Amino acid sequence: MGLLDPIPPPYDPLEWAAKPLPDKSRMVCRSWALQGYGTPVAVYFAYLLKVALYVGGWIFFCGFTPGLGELGAIGQWWLEPVAFQKAILWSLLFEVLGLGCGSGPLTGRYFPPVGGFLHFLRPGTTKLPLLRGLPRVGGHTRTALDVVLYAVLLIGLVRALVAPQLDAALLVPLVVLVPLCGLFDKTVFLAARAEHYWVMLVVFAFASPWIAGAKAVQAALWFWAGVSKLNHHFPAVVCVMTSNSPVTRFEWIRRLVYRSYPDDLRPSTLATVMAHVGTLLELSVPIVLILGDGGVVTTVGLVMMVMLHGFILSTVPMGVPIEWNVVVLYGGFFLFGAHAEVSLAGLLSTPALAAFVAVFTVVLPLWGNLAPHRLSFLLSMRYYAGNWPYSVWLFRGESHKKLERLRKSSKWLYDQLDVFYERKVSVGLVGKVIAFRLMHLAGRALCRLVPRAVDDPANYEWVDGELVAGLALGWNFGDGHLHDEQLIAALQAQCGFEPGELRCILVESQPLHRQTMLWRIHDAATGELGRGEIAIADLRELQPWSFDPPGGAPRPGGA
């Protein structure tokens, strides 16, 4: 195989596409179990190059501060406070440009490999305003004012990055601009990874000293990510990640995480133990580092941190939060290694800021775990737990061509891939996304819901909502709230789907305190067709291809 050639599935993709949905699902899930997405080798090199450019950009901007930026002396300055501040600013800029999370082929973004600024700087592109219907700012499409605000944010970030030192005059405008852009289009706010970088900017701007507040934010990232895995979803994530990792390419290793390949693709005991160990590690890292005083305890905590993020980085997970993991590692060494003596109690010297930090590190994540349908999984800090909201869009016949009426930065999925491959290869790659969704525990709800959404799945093109968001919004990163009823309404207003042409299945995350998940079925033209809930215990018994017959009766648990 060439560097750009994906691993071919063990079937003819065009013949596979013509088979009934249960057969297609069984074949593609078995293929994923041993091959993962089938990512070409060149793609991994491209992501490594992007990380190098990301680190190089940070070094470049640090060079505008006297005493910083010299590569040969990096060991002397990398733990300077202004270097860390610039790392956060640079990360925010990198992400809001669309260069970080949600970029490249591992997120279904093939050509161009990024959206972000290519979409956000174009008037007429689709957006998701926070205040829908509000004159001048609450429409479905981006106006010149949206573009100007986003451009001013980019300019403000660059202005701060090239400054020798950071002060309130540089930071306060950014503190205002990030949520203001989010008011006009919540996609931009989420793309900026505001729950991390923006909250830290607020700390930089209004706390002196600011290290205690930054520590609170960083510790919350780990803690709530661990809490989000206290359920039955994460073992399936371990399976999906192991099968797709570039460092576990041996089939015998991948078979070990399943109960009995190829007939039972539920998580094995090994996968379950790995999931529990990972959860314990993620919960322990912030506790150990907070308790450390710069001695042995701190060293142990930093080693645990490297193990945690080293494993994540080695799997190159779908969604590719690679740069985010790099800056979290860096933050661990700076905040808890170089400044172990700083106590979180120091934040109490500024009560108003302490209350603000508490809202974003305690109140919102707790609310998002108890009522996940109310809040983005990013603001809830439920990172890569498998327990995300998601959607599947079912286009009847050629109705997806109506998406060409949108102004967008990228073409239909197969048209993007046609730049590199023949259609047979493209069908094989896009088809693997079905396996990615079904093999997660939450995705198995589709076995119950697809037959309720459409009479004959063979008449419909299955497209994951993540891919639709990537096309229509210019950014996607695992948040099903970006492709829920608001996006359906925005696309319907521009595309005019007829009744039955587009059916959407929307599944919510499992709340922390309940053993069910909410679901909805929506027709783009006629509205909601049904809603209910499905029991997690029911999903745990299903194989990814255990589809009900069309029109099946509701099952125990509401589905």
XYZ file of C-alpha atoms in Angstrom:
559
model
C 0.000 0.000 0.000
C 1.060 3.583 -0.623
C 1.264 6.193 2.106
C -2.109 7.612 1.074
C -3.854 4.275 0.704
C -6.291 3.317 3.478
C -6.369 -0.256 4.748
C -8.952 -1.948 2.495
C -11.882 -3.605 4.298
C -12.307 -7.392 3.901
C -15.210 -6.908 1.482
C -16.037 -5.037 -1.694
C -17.370 -1.630 -0.539
C -19.781 -1.262 -3.459
C -21.260 -4.713 -2.852
C -21.378 -3.928 0.870
C -23.333 -0.723 0.224
C -26.116 -2.687 -1.501
C -26.702 -5.102 1.399
C -29.442 -4.829 4.073
C -28.551 -2.622 7.051
C -28.038 -5.468 9.588
C -25.613 -7.191 7.213
C -23.800 -3.946 6.427
C -23.485 -3.159 10.120
C -22.163 -6.597 11.021
C -19.557 -6.492 8.244
C -18.329 -2.970 8.944
C -18.171 -3.465 12.738
C -16.154 -6.659 12.359
C -13.862 -4.770 10.007
C -13.416 -1.931 12.504
C -12.616 -4.372 15.319
C -9.478 -5.564 13.498
C -8.670 -2.602 11.222
C -10.064 0.490 12.900
C -10.851 3.301 10.500
C -8.170 2.048 8.133
C -6.304 5.345 8.314
C -3.535 5.801 5.709
C -0.048 6.054 7.180
C 0.425 9.525 5.685
C -2.441 10.849 7.795
C -0.575 10.080 11.021
C 2.494 11.893 9.705
C 0.305 14.865 8.809
C -1.023 15.050 12.362
C 2.507 14.780 13.770
C 3.563 17.629 11.478
C 0.622 19.690 12.710
C 1.680 19.166 16.330
C 5.202 20.271 15.404
C 3.783 23.422 13.793
C 1.648 24.016 16.881
C 4.645 23.785 19.209
C 6.714 25.838 16.770
C 4.049 28.553 16.738
C 4.167 28.760 20.524
C 7.962 29.082 20.464
C 7.684 31.777 17.773
C 5.257 33.906 19.791
C 7.267 33.425 22.963
C 10.177 34.985 21.069
C 8.467 38.390 21.255
C 9.141 38.372 25.015
C 12.776 39.180 25.919
C 14.567 36.108 27.258
C 12.081 33.660 25.727
C 11.811 31.854 22.415
C 15.356 30.626 21.833
C 15.026 26.935 20.978
C 18.486 26.039 22.276
C 17.676 27.529 25.674
C 14.112 26.253 25.966
C 14.955 24.409 29.184
C 15.626 27.771 30.844
C 12.394 29.576 29.869
C 9.625 27.076 29.115
C 8.280 27.242 32.677
C 8.130 31.045 32.793
C 4.632 32.392 33.585
C 4.350 34.457 30.396
C 5.329 31.377 28.339
C 2.396 29.478 29.833
C 0.054 32.410 29.237
C 1.103 32.557 25.606
C 0.572 28.805 25.309
C -3.061 29.304 26.351
C -3.540 32.272 24.006
C -1.902 30.443 21.120
C -4.006 27.339 21.793
C -7.184 29.435 21.740
C -6.150 31.004 18.427
C -5.134 27.631 16.990
C -8.469 26.080 17.935
C -10.740 28.944 16.918
C -9.030 28.962 13.513
C -10.180 25.344 13.173
C -6.652 23.910 13.119
C -6.890 21.773 16.259
C -9.715 19.542 17.459
C -12.081 18.447 14.718
C -9.619 18.912 11.871
C -8.420 16.475 9.244
C -9.639 13.126 7.929
C -10.085 11.502 11.357
C -13.044 13.842 11.835
C -14.500 13.321 8.366
C -12.871 16.472 7.032
C -10.977 15.357 3.969
C -10.622 18.272 1.552
C -10.038 20.876 2.723
C -8.743 19.305 5.946
C -9.851 22.289 8.041
C -13.003 24.372 8.311
C -12.933 27.030 11.001
C -11.744 30.308 9.519
C -12.628 29.158 5.979
C -16.247 29.085 7.176
C -16.351 31.733 9.910
C -14.916 34.465 7.645
C -17.551 33.980 4.905
C -20.869 35.856 5.060
C -23.843 33.663 4.226
C -22.544 30.493 5.848
C -24.768 28.659 8.328
C -24.490 29.487 12.021
C -26.202 28.626 15.315
C -26.996 31.829 17.224
C -27.555 31.570 20.939
C -30.543 33.936 20.753
C -32.511 32.615 17.807
C -34.739 35.066 15.992
C -33.164 38.176 17.513
C -32.977 40.915 14.849
C -29.598 41.253 13.108
C -27.853 38.549 15.157
C -30.282 35.635 15.470
C -30.623 34.454 11.891
C -29.605 31.155 10.292
C -26.750 32.628 8.251
C -23.650 34.624 9.019
C -23.728 38.373 8.406
C -20.936 40.867 7.853
C -21.152 41.713 11.555
C -20.460 38.065 12.476
C -17.429 38.048 10.215
C -16.089 41.332 11.579
C -16.419 40.200 15.191
C -14.615 36.934 14.452
C -11.868 38.785 12.570
C -11.442 41.231 15.458
C -11.068 38.259 17.814
C -8.301 36.827 15.640
C -6.548 40.198 15.460
C -6.838 40.649 19.218
C -5.294 37.229 19.844
C -2.367 37.923 17.522
C -1.905 41.364 19.106
C -1.604 39.763 22.527
C 0.699 37.018 21.318
C 3.242 39.449 19.824
C 3.284 41.635 22.948
C 6.343 41.377 25.223
C 4.132 41.068 28.311
C 0.419 40.460 28.852
C -1.746 42.874 30.774
C -5.418 43.703 31.243
C -5.432 46.050 28.250
C -4.631 43.101 25.987
C -6.639 40.420 27.776
C -9.921 42.128 28.697
C -10.970 42.713 25.052
C -10.459 38.989 24.425
C -12.454 38.117 27.531
C -15.350 40.093 25.997
C -14.930 38.990 22.383
C -14.991 35.212 22.901
C -18.487 35.059 24.471
C -19.713 37.829 22.165
C -18.771 35.718 19.145
C -20.505 32.812 20.884
C -23.662 34.894 21.272
C -23.735 35.306 17.493
C -22.704 31.692 16.793
C -22.229 29.168 19.585
C -20.100 27.077 17.226
C -17.307 29.658 17.482
C -17.463 29.639 21.300
C -17.168 25.861 21.426
C -14.461 25.769 18.739
C -12.378 28.096 20.925
C -12.514 25.420 23.658
C -13.788 28.228 25.854
C -14.454 25.988 28.854
C -10.678 25.755 29.170
C -8.893 28.594 27.388
C -11.434 31.390 27.848
C -11.904 30.664 31.551
C -8.131 30.782 31.982
C -8.014 34.107 30.101
C -10.491 35.515 32.599
C -8.219 34.304 35.394
C -5.175 35.916 33.732
C -7.039 39.204 33.315
C -8.573 39.564 36.759
C -6.392 37.644 39.215
C -3.018 38.655 40.608
C -1.409 36.253 41.153
C -3.352 34.035 38.767
C -1.728 30.605 39.181
C -4.234 29.378 41.811
C -7.154 30.065 39.477
C -5.429 28.374 36.551
C -4.775 25.359 38.772
C -8.468 25.129 39.599
C -9.394 25.078 35.916
C -6.778 22.467 35.054
C -7.747 20.212 37.952
C -11.396 20.432 36.954
C -10.579 19.222 33.426
C -9.173 15.988 34.817
C -11.685 15.489 37.609
C -14.847 15.870 35.555
C -13.396 13.849 32.703
C -12.987 11.058 35.249
C -16.484 11.536 36.651
C -17.938 11.316 33.141
C -16.578 7.769 32.864
C -18.397 6.448 35.934
C -20.831 4.468 33.782
C -20.963 1.524 31.378
C -19.962 3.524 28.289
C -16.206 3.773 28.656
C -15.304 0.068 28.149
C -16.723 0.302 24.616
C -14.603 3.415 24.045
C -11.522 1.415 25.024
C -12.471 -1.159 22.387
C -12.977 1.437 19.655
C -9.758 3.283 20.516
C -7.665 0.102 20.751
C -8.931 -1.109 17.385
C -8.026 2.241 15.809
C -4.711 2.906 17.520
C -1.609 3.019 15.307
C 0.419 1.316 18.085
C -1.874 -1.724 18.454
C -1.895 -2.918 14.850
C -1.552 -6.614 15.666
C -4.889 -8.377 15.267
C -4.320 -10.616 18.286
C -4.104 -7.532 20.529
C -7.313 -6.081 19.128
C -9.185 -9.341 19.547
C -8.392 -9.310 23.265
C -10.646 -6.316 23.970
C -13.753 -8.094 22.629
C -15.617 -10.925 24.296
C -15.507 -13.278 21.342
C -14.550 -11.918 17.946
C -16.294 -11.959 15.466
C -19.657 -12.927 16.972
C -19.645 -10.919 20.205
C -18.139 -7.444 19.974
C -19.117 -6.329 23.441
C -16.177 -5.286 25.685
C -14.136 -8.115 27.184
C -13.071 -8.313 30.815
C -9.703 -6.878 29.762
C -11.345 -3.847 28.122
C -13.512 -3.306 31.198
C -10.497 -3.465 33.520
C -8.588 -1.062 31.264
C -11.540 1.322 31.393
C -11.727 1.195 35.181
C -7.967 1.725 35.533
C -8.130 4.686 33.149
C -11.018 6.214 35.070
C -9.206 5.786 38.376
C -6.072 7.328 36.893
C -7.976 10.340 35.558
C -9.670 10.928 38.908
C -6.418 10.447 40.832
C -4.185 12.794 38.845
C -5.754 16.073 40.053
C -6.042 14.834 43.636
C -2.415 13.727 43.842
C -1.130 16.905 42.182
C -3.185 19.173 44.427
C -1.831 17.350 47.495
C 1.754 17.536 46.257
C 4.244 20.050 47.602
C 6.929 19.687 44.962
C 8.420 16.485 46.348
C 7.734 12.801 45.797
C 3.942 13.175 45.732
C 4.170 15.780 42.968
C 6.564 13.582 40.994
C 4.178 10.634 41.276
C 1.298 12.825 40.125
C 3.236 14.100 37.108
C 4.226 10.547 36.129
C 0.560 9.522 36.345
C -0.366 12.519 34.202
C 2.159 11.563 31.520
C 0.848 7.983 31.515
C -2.726 9.199 31.105
C -2.130 11.636 28.274
C 0.563 9.491 26.699
C -1.979 6.707 26.246
C -4.538 9.103 24.769
C -2.013 10.580 22.352
C -0.780 7.145 21.280
C -4.263 6.133 20.135
C -4.697 9.250 17.938
C -8.426 9.248 18.767
C -11.146 10.252 16.331
C -11.737 13.955 16.874
C -7.939 14.314 17.259
C -7.703 16.456 20.424
C -3.935 16.142 20.105
C -2.869 19.740 20.661
C -5.278 20.010 23.588
C -3.610 17.010 25.263
C -0.203 18.580 24.645
C -1.134 21.857 26.332
C -2.766 20.012 29.241
C 0.492 18.120 29.750
C 2.405 21.377 29.628
C -0.049 22.938 32.070
C 0.486 20.062 34.483
C 4.251 20.608 34.542
C 3.946 24.388 34.848
C 1.085 24.666 37.331
C 1.657 21.636 39.552
C 5.334 20.947 38.972
C 7.000 24.367 38.842
C 4.423 25.964 41.170
C 3.495 23.133 43.511
C 3.611 25.519 46.475
C 0.648 27.593 45.217
C -2.572 26.605 46.959
C -6.018 26.702 45.365
C -7.063 28.708 48.421
C -5.189 31.643 46.938
C -8.118 32.161 44.583
C -10.251 33.225 47.553
C -8.371 36.526 47.707
C -10.557 37.641 44.787
C -14.079 36.457 45.773
C -15.819 37.540 42.569
C -13.313 35.682 40.413
C -13.478 32.667 42.730
C -17.242 32.564 42.213
C -16.788 32.809 38.430
C -14.264 29.958 38.424
C -16.550 27.875 40.647
C -19.410 28.297 38.175
C -17.321 26.988 35.281
C -15.415 24.297 37.171
C -18.115 22.999 39.524
C -21.641 24.252 38.830
C -21.778 23.885 35.047
C -20.013 20.495 34.895
C -22.265 19.137 37.649
C -25.363 20.452 35.889
C -24.139 19.071 32.573
C -23.701 15.613 34.092
C -27.110 15.625 35.784
C -29.004 17.236 32.894
C -26.821 16.602 29.833
C -29.563 17.632 27.405
C -29.210 21.183 28.721
C -25.507 21.779 28.168
C -22.703 21.039 25.735
C -20.557 18.074 26.707
C -17.539 20.405 26.439
C -18.839 22.805 29.086
C -19.719 19.688 31.115
C -16.099 18.518 30.715
C -17.267 15.037 29.709
C -14.262 14.317 27.501
C -13.967 11.134 25.438
C -16.142 9.069 27.723
C -18.373 7.598 25.023
C -21.355 9.211 26.703
C -22.012 11.999 24.217
C -25.118 13.324 22.502
C -25.151 12.354 18.839
C -27.383 12.219 15.804
C -27.744 10.261 12.598
C -29.204 11.920 9.507
C -31.004 9.714 6.991
C -31.270 11.251 3.508
C -33.774 9.575 1.164
C -32.424 8.917 -2.304
C -30.495 11.868 -3.674
C -31.996 14.408 -1.270
C -28.562 15.145 0.207
C -27.852 17.096 -2.983
C -30.071 19.843 -1.609
C -27.208 20.649 0.757
C -25.530 22.231 -2.266
C -27.888 25.155 -1.708
C -25.860 26.022 1.374
C -22.860 28.290 1.334
C -20.184 26.135 2.909
C -16.439 25.563 2.980
C -16.419 21.907 1.911
C -18.247 19.638 -0.500
C -20.290 16.469 0.037
C -18.196 13.731 1.658
C -17.701 11.573 -1.412
C -16.863 14.624 -3.519
C -14.115 15.520 -1.044
C -12.660 12.017 -1.166
C -12.904 11.846 -4.948
C -9.931 14.206 -5.028
C -7.796 11.336 -3.700
C -9.569 8.029 -4.408
C -11.935 6.180 -6.682
C -15.511 6.002 -5.428
C -15.121 2.402 -4.219
C -12.444 3.445 -1.724
C -14.469 6.474 -0.646
C -17.511 4.322 0.115
C -15.356 2.032 2.222
C -13.988 4.924 4.293
C -17.274 6.737 4.871
C -18.944 3.419 5.712
C -16.512 2.909 8.586
C -18.126 5.880 10.366
C -21.240 3.728 10.801
C -19.113 1.234 12.742
C -17.589 3.969 14.891
C -21.067 5.040 15.973
C -22.612 1.581 16.449
C -19.726 0.126 18.421
C -20.084 2.675 21.190
C -22.658 1.653 23.771
C -24.828 4.706 23.146
C -24.750 4.046 19.400
C -26.469 0.697 19.838
C -29.681 2.597 20.518
C -29.782 2.978 16.735
C -30.598 -0.720 16.485
C -33.943 0.168 18.037
C -34.415 3.625 16.531
C -33.502 3.381 12.845
C -36.385 0.959 12.120
C -38.726 3.389 13.855
C -37.434 6.384 11.895
C -37.791 4.990 8.367
C -39.688 2.134 6.750
C -36.773 0.878 4.653
C -33.214 1.962 5.531
C -32.074 0.773 2.098
C -33.743 3.842 0.600
C -31.723 6.219 2.768
C -28.146 7.442 2.936
C -26.875 7.155 6.535
C -24.751 10.188 7.448
C -23.490 10.808 10.950
C -24.546 14.175 12.350
C -20.901 14.958 13.040
C -20.189 14.918 9.324
C -23.226 17.066 8.563
C -22.061 19.616 11.146
C -18.617 19.621 9.569
C -20.136 20.467 6.194
C -22.755 22.945 7.361
C -21.122 24.676 10.334
C -17.418 24.518 9.515
C -16.560 22.743 12.774
C -17.475 19.533 14.602
C -16.085 17.851 17.674
C -18.406 15.238 19.124
C -21.120 17.621 20.338
C -24.506 16.381 19.194
C -26.057 19.687 20.239
C -24.415 21.217 17.173
C -26.540 19.015 14.917
C -29.842 18.886 16.732
C -33.180 20.570 15.939
C -31.574 24.004 15.610
C -29.345 22.881 12.748
C -32.202 20.902 11.203
C -34.331 24.064 11.160
C -31.463 26.138 9.739
C -30.880 23.679 6.900
C -34.581 23.220 6.239
C -34.967 26.978 5.826
C -32.223 26.977 3.183
C -32.667 23.577 1.518
C -36.433 22.903 1.632
C -36.544 19.138 2.193
C -39.856 17.472 1.380
C -41.614 15.302 4.011
C -39.722 12.027 4.389
C -36.621 13.221 2.551
C -34.607 13.812 5.721
C -35.161 11.966 8.982
C -32.918 12.644 11.961
C -32.387 10.449 15.017
C -31.127 12.386 18.028
C -29.851 10.597 21.127
C -28.910 12.387 24.342
C -26.187 11.515 26.845
C -26.947 9.364 29.861
C -27.391 11.488 33.016
C -25.049 10.689 35.885
C -27.915 9.633 38.156
C -30.090 7.677 35.693
C -29.749 4.445 33.726
C -31.580 5.610 30.601
C -30.942 7.813 27.577
C -33.435 10.139 25.909
C -34.043 10.015 22.161
C -36.013 11.920 19.528
C -36.882 11.302 15.884
C -37.371 14.349 13.689
C -38.494 14.942 10.115
C -36.903 18.070 8.651
C -40.150 19.121 6.962
C -42.865 18.047 9.399
C -41.139 18.176 12.789
C -40.874 15.727 15.643
C -42.163 12.213 14.999
C -41.511 10.666 18.399
C -39.455 10.705 21.567
C -38.754 8.430 24.487
C -35.968 6.823 26.466
C -34.025 3.604 26.269
C -32.490 1.609 29.103
C -28.712 1.251 29.303
C -29.182 -2.363 30.448
C -30.956 -3.065 27.170
C -28.101 -1.612 25.126
C -25.500 -3.672 26.992
C -27.105 -6.863 25.689
C -27.060 -5.802 22.037
C -24.534 -6.452 19.328
C -23.927 -3.419 17.080
C -25.939 -5.053 14.294
C -28.973 -6.252 16.325
C -31.510 -4.161 14.439
C -35.229 -4.496 15.067
C -37.459 -5.137 12.049
C -39.035 -1.961 10.586
C -41.949 -0.644 12.628
C -40.995 -2.722 15.674
C -42.986 -2.199 18.855
C -41.455 -0.218 21.747
C -39.281 -2.248 24.092
C -38.864 -2.091 27.849
C -37.128 1.173 28.746
C -39.187 3.229 26.322
C -37.582 2.328 22.996
